[in-house]
Short mmCIF file of C-alpha atoms in Angstrom, two decimals:
data_model
loop_
_atom_site.label_atom_id
_atom_site.label_comp_id
_atom_site.label_asym_id
_atom_site.label_seq_id
_atom_site.Cartn_x
_atom_site.Cartn_y
_atom_site.Cartn_z
CA MET C 29 69.17 75.45 12.63
CA GLN C 30 72.03 77.90 12.64
CA GLN C 31 71.37 80.95 14.76
CA ARG C 32 70.87 84.18 12.82
CA HIS C 33 71.47 87.71 14.00
CA ILE C 34 69.46 90.60 12.58
CA LEU C 35 71.24 93.95 12.54
CA THR C 36 69.31 97.20 12.21
CA GLY C 37 70.67 100.65 11.53
CA THR C 38 70.79 103.64 9.20
CA ALA C 39 71.83 103.12 5.58
CA VAL C 40 72.99 105.66 3.00
CA PRO C 41 73.70 105.18 -0.71
CA LEU C 42 77.48 105.02 -1.21
CA ASP C 43 78.06 105.49 -4.92
CA ARG C 44 81.67 104.26 -4.94
CA ALA C 45 83.19 100.99 -6.09
CA ASP C 46 85.91 98.82 -4.50
CA VAL C 47 85.81 100.43 -1.06
CA ASP C 48 88.56 98.94 1.11
CA THR C 49 89.01 99.03 4.87
CA ASP C 50 91.61 101.82 4.75
CA GLN C 51 88.97 104.05 3.20
CA ILE C 52 86.32 103.07 5.72
CA ILE C 53 88.60 103.77 8.68
CA PRO C 54 92.13 105.03 7.89
CA SER C 55 94.95 103.09 9.56
CA ASP C 56 95.97 106.03 11.79
CA TRP C 57 92.71 105.56 13.69
CA LEU C 58 93.49 101.92 14.40
CA LYS C 59 96.38 102.95 16.65
CA LYS C 60 93.90 103.97 19.35
CA VAL C 61 93.82 101.75 22.42
CA GLU C 62 90.27 102.79 23.35
CA ARG C 63 87.25 101.07 21.86
CA THR C 64 85.20 104.25 21.48
CA GLY C 65 85.50 107.53 19.59
CA PHE C 66 85.96 106.13 16.09
CA GLY C 67 83.01 108.02 14.61
CA LYS C 68 85.09 110.98 13.41
CA GLY C 69 87.42 108.59 11.59
CA LEU C 70 84.68 107.02 9.48
CA PHE C 71 85.49 107.84 5.84
CA SER C 72 87.54 110.75 7.20
CA GLU C 73 89.66 111.08 4.02
CA TRP C 74 86.48 111.64 2.00
CA ARG C 75 84.86 114.13 4.36
CA ASP C 76 86.53 117.10 2.65
CA ASP C 77 84.48 116.31 -0.45
CA ARG C 78 81.39 118.48 -0.11
CA ASP C 79 79.37 116.08 -2.29
CA PHE C 80 80.20 113.00 -0.23
CA VAL C 81 76.97 111.38 0.90
CA LEU C 82 77.65 111.76 4.63
CA ASN C 83 78.12 115.50 4.04
CA GLN C 84 74.54 115.88 2.83
CA PRO C 85 72.39 117.59 5.49
CA GLN C 86 69.26 115.49 4.98
CA TYR C 87 71.09 112.34 6.10
CA ALA C 88 72.54 113.96 9.21
CA ALA C 89 69.30 115.75 10.13
CA ALA C 90 67.25 112.54 9.97
CA THR C 91 69.39 110.75 12.53
CA MET C 92 69.57 113.82 14.77
CA LEU C 93 65.79 113.94 15.04
CA VAL C 94 64.78 110.27 15.16
CA THR C 95 66.31 108.99 18.38
CA LYS C 96 63.94 106.01 18.68
CA PRO C 97 61.31 104.28 16.50
CA GLY C 98 58.02 106.09 16.01
CA ILE C 99 59.27 109.66 16.52
CA ARG C 100 56.82 112.02 14.75
CA VAL C 101 58.72 114.62 12.73
CA LEU C 102 57.20 117.72 11.12
CA ASP C 103 59.00 119.27 8.12
CA ILE C 104 57.91 122.92 7.93
CA GLY C 105 57.80 124.17 4.35
CA CYS C 106 58.64 120.77 2.89
CA GLY C 107 58.54 121.70 -0.82
CA VAL C 108 58.58 118.49 -2.89
CA GLY C 109 59.30 116.46 0.24
CA LYS C 110 62.98 115.66 -0.24
CA PHE C 111 63.83 115.62 3.46
CA CYS C 112 60.82 113.53 4.48
CA LEU C 113 61.39 111.00 1.70
CA VAL C 114 65.08 110.56 2.49
CA ALA C 115 64.57 110.53 6.26
CA ALA C 116 61.76 107.97 6.09
CA SER C 117 63.96 105.64 4.05
CA LEU C 118 66.78 105.94 6.61
CA THR C 119 65.02 105.82 9.96
CA GLU C 120 62.04 104.37 11.80
CA GLY C 121 60.40 107.76 12.27
CA ASN C 122 57.07 109.04 11.01
CA PHE C 123 57.34 112.13 8.82
CA THR C 124 54.82 114.82 7.94
CA GLY C 125 55.59 117.65 5.52
CA ILE C 126 53.49 120.79 5.28
CA GLU C 127 53.61 123.01 2.21
CA GLN C 128 51.40 125.82 0.86
CA ARG C 129 51.87 125.09 -2.84
CA LYS C 130 49.41 122.55 -4.23
CA ASP C 131 51.66 121.39 -7.08
CA LEU C 132 54.60 120.69 -4.78
CA VAL C 133 52.41 118.69 -2.40
CA ARG C 134 51.16 116.63 -5.35
CA VAL C 135 54.72 115.84 -6.46
CA ALA C 136 55.71 114.89 -2.91
CA ARG C 137 52.74 112.55 -2.49
CA GLU C 138 53.42 110.87 -5.82
CA ALA C 139 57.06 110.31 -4.85
CA ALA C 140 56.08 108.77 -1.50
CA THR C 141 53.72 106.39 -3.30
CA ARG C 142 56.32 105.37 -5.89
CA LEU C 143 58.90 104.77 -3.18
CA ASP C 144 56.40 102.81 -1.07
CA LEU C 145 57.02 104.85 2.08
CA PRO C 146 53.99 104.36 4.34
CA ASP C 147 55.41 106.48 7.19
CA VAL C 148 55.32 109.71 5.18
CA ARG C 149 52.43 112.08 4.54
CA PHE C 150 52.22 115.52 3.00
CA LEU C 151 49.71 118.22 3.88
CA ARG C 152 48.79 121.34 1.99
CA GLY C 153 48.26 124.18 4.41
CA ASN C 154 49.61 127.09 6.41
CA ILE C 155 51.96 126.46 9.32
CA MET C 156 49.75 128.60 11.57
CA GLU C 157 47.04 125.94 11.22
CA VAL C 158 49.30 123.24 12.72
CA VAL C 159 49.33 122.26 16.39
CA PHE C 160 52.92 121.34 17.21
CA ALA C 161 51.94 119.20 20.21
CA LYS C 162 50.98 116.45 17.73
CA PHE C 163 54.67 116.03 16.82
CA ASP C 164 57.87 115.13 18.66
CA ALA C 165 60.59 116.77 16.50
CA PHE C 166 60.86 119.41 13.79
CA TYR C 167 62.89 120.25 10.67
CA LEU C 168 63.11 123.74 9.15
CA TYR C 169 65.05 124.52 6.00
CA ASN C 170 64.79 128.30 6.21
CA PRO C 171 61.08 128.13 5.27
CA PHE C 172 60.04 131.76 5.69
CA GLU C 173 62.93 133.58 4.04
CA GLU C 174 61.01 133.80 0.77
CA ASN C 175 58.61 136.19 2.51
CA MET C 176 61.55 138.55 3.06
CA ALA C 177 63.95 138.27 0.13
CA ARG C 178 63.00 138.24 -3.54
CA GLY C 179 66.05 136.12 -4.38
CA HIS C 180 64.73 133.26 -2.20
CA ARG C 181 61.41 132.95 -4.02
CA ILE C 182 60.81 129.96 -6.31
CA ASP C 183 57.65 131.50 -7.77
CA THR C 184 55.17 134.31 -7.10
CA ALA C 185 52.68 132.19 -5.14
CA ILE C 186 54.06 133.35 -1.79
CA PRO C 187 53.90 137.12 -1.21
CA LEU C 188 56.85 139.23 -0.14
CA SER C 189 55.78 140.36 3.32
CA PRO C 190 57.98 141.20 6.31
CA LEU C 191 54.80 141.08 8.41
CA LEU C 192 54.10 137.47 7.38
CA PHE C 193 57.73 136.59 8.05
CA LYS C 194 57.41 137.92 11.59
CA ARG C 195 54.03 136.25 12.16
CA TYR C 196 55.25 132.85 11.00
CA ASN C 197 58.40 133.01 13.12
CA THR C 198 56.42 134.21 16.13
CA TYR C 199 53.92 131.37 15.80
CA VAL C 200 56.63 128.71 15.43
CA ALA C 201 58.55 130.08 18.42
CA SER C 202 55.39 130.14 20.52
CA GLN C 203 54.50 126.55 19.62
CA LEU C 204 58.03 125.27 20.21
CA GLY C 205 58.14 126.99 23.59
CA GLN C 206 55.13 124.96 24.79
CA LEU C 207 56.68 121.57 24.00
CA PRO C 208 58.29 119.18 26.53
CA LEU C 209 61.89 119.36 27.66
CA GLY C 210 64.16 117.42 25.32
CA THR C 211 62.21 118.33 22.16
CA ARG C 212 64.55 118.38 19.16
CA VAL C 213 64.58 120.84 16.26
CA VAL C 214 66.98 120.90 13.32
CA THR C 215 67.40 124.08 11.30
CA TYR C 216 69.28 124.28 8.02
CA ALA C 217 70.47 127.66 6.70
CA GLY C 218 68.85 130.85 7.93
CA ASP C 219 69.32 132.63 11.25
CA ALA C 220 67.12 130.35 13.43
CA ASP C 221 64.85 133.31 14.21
CA GLU C 222 62.03 130.88 15.00
CA ILE C 223 63.91 129.14 17.82
CA PRO C 224 62.97 130.37 21.33
CA GLY C 225 65.61 130.98 23.96
CA CYS C 226 64.60 127.92 25.99
CA TYR C 227 66.36 125.78 23.34
CA GLY C 228 70.10 125.28 23.34
CA CYS C 229 72.21 124.60 20.25
CA ALA C 230 73.67 121.13 20.75
CA THR C 231 75.37 120.37 17.43
CA VAL C 232 76.63 122.55 14.55
CA PRO C 233 77.91 120.42 11.65
CA PHE C 234 78.23 121.40 7.97
CA ARG C 235 80.10 124.67 8.42
CA ASP C 236 77.50 126.15 10.78
CA ALA C 237 74.63 125.62 8.32
CA LEU C 238 72.96 122.68 10.09
CA LYS C 239 72.02 123.14 13.76
CA LEU C 240 70.44 120.78 16.27
CA TRP C 241 68.44 122.55 18.98
CA ILE C 242 67.19 120.82 22.13
CA LYS C 243 64.76 122.29 24.66
CA THR C 244 66.71 122.52 27.90
CA ARG C 245 64.42 124.58 30.15
CA GLN C 246 60.88 125.79 30.47
CA VAL C 247 59.96 128.96 28.64
CA ASP C 248 60.14 132.20 30.66
CA PRO C 249 56.96 134.23 31.20
CA GLY C 250 56.26 136.48 28.24
CA PRO C 251 57.68 136.30 24.71
CA GLU C 252 61.05 134.62 24.43
CA ARG C 253 62.86 134.89 21.13
CA ARG C 254 66.30 134.81 19.53
CA GLY C 255 66.96 137.91 17.46
CA LEU C 256 63.37 138.69 16.41
CA ALA C 257 61.14 140.88 18.58
CA ILE C 258 57.42 140.19 18.72
CA ALA C 259 55.27 143.16 17.86
#
């Protein structure tokens, strides 16, 4: 029997026809004598198109967080579950989304069932009820801004409350500070107020909007925050 090789990796939907090798890796990159460092050349002529699939944050964030099979990722304020659904289809991670709105959780669960994604679950609840030690990595798409700015609200279910904004950010920072060295967090949009100072920013793609944070040292005694004091 002829030997077969099974290749595993991340896939993304490329909605383009007749893709040739010059588009995959432009010829200028083939002049390199090294065998490494070709990543930046991949589809480089299409990268200026903001709608190009590899320029979508959910695809990049998924691979930043899932560094090996079985990584448990928590999506804080998951909405209808877009990140979890996409990330679970791309990686071998396990994804949990938490959301306060009952109708959004229902939509997310129905989508996971239709897509047959067993490594995804959605919880209805408040982030302050979640113990972060049960997870390995975290995704935050500016989840608490709607407590501060009326323009960020999608409905009236969540109250405008600077106090709640501070409490949520304080809780997240406290939980993240207790996690092991090397813990990964991706934030998209926002000011990363919930990231404690013991995390360093490792990657900043997508015009500064998407940030990968990695815990690089143990938390200092007392509150440790970036830009948001704890009352």
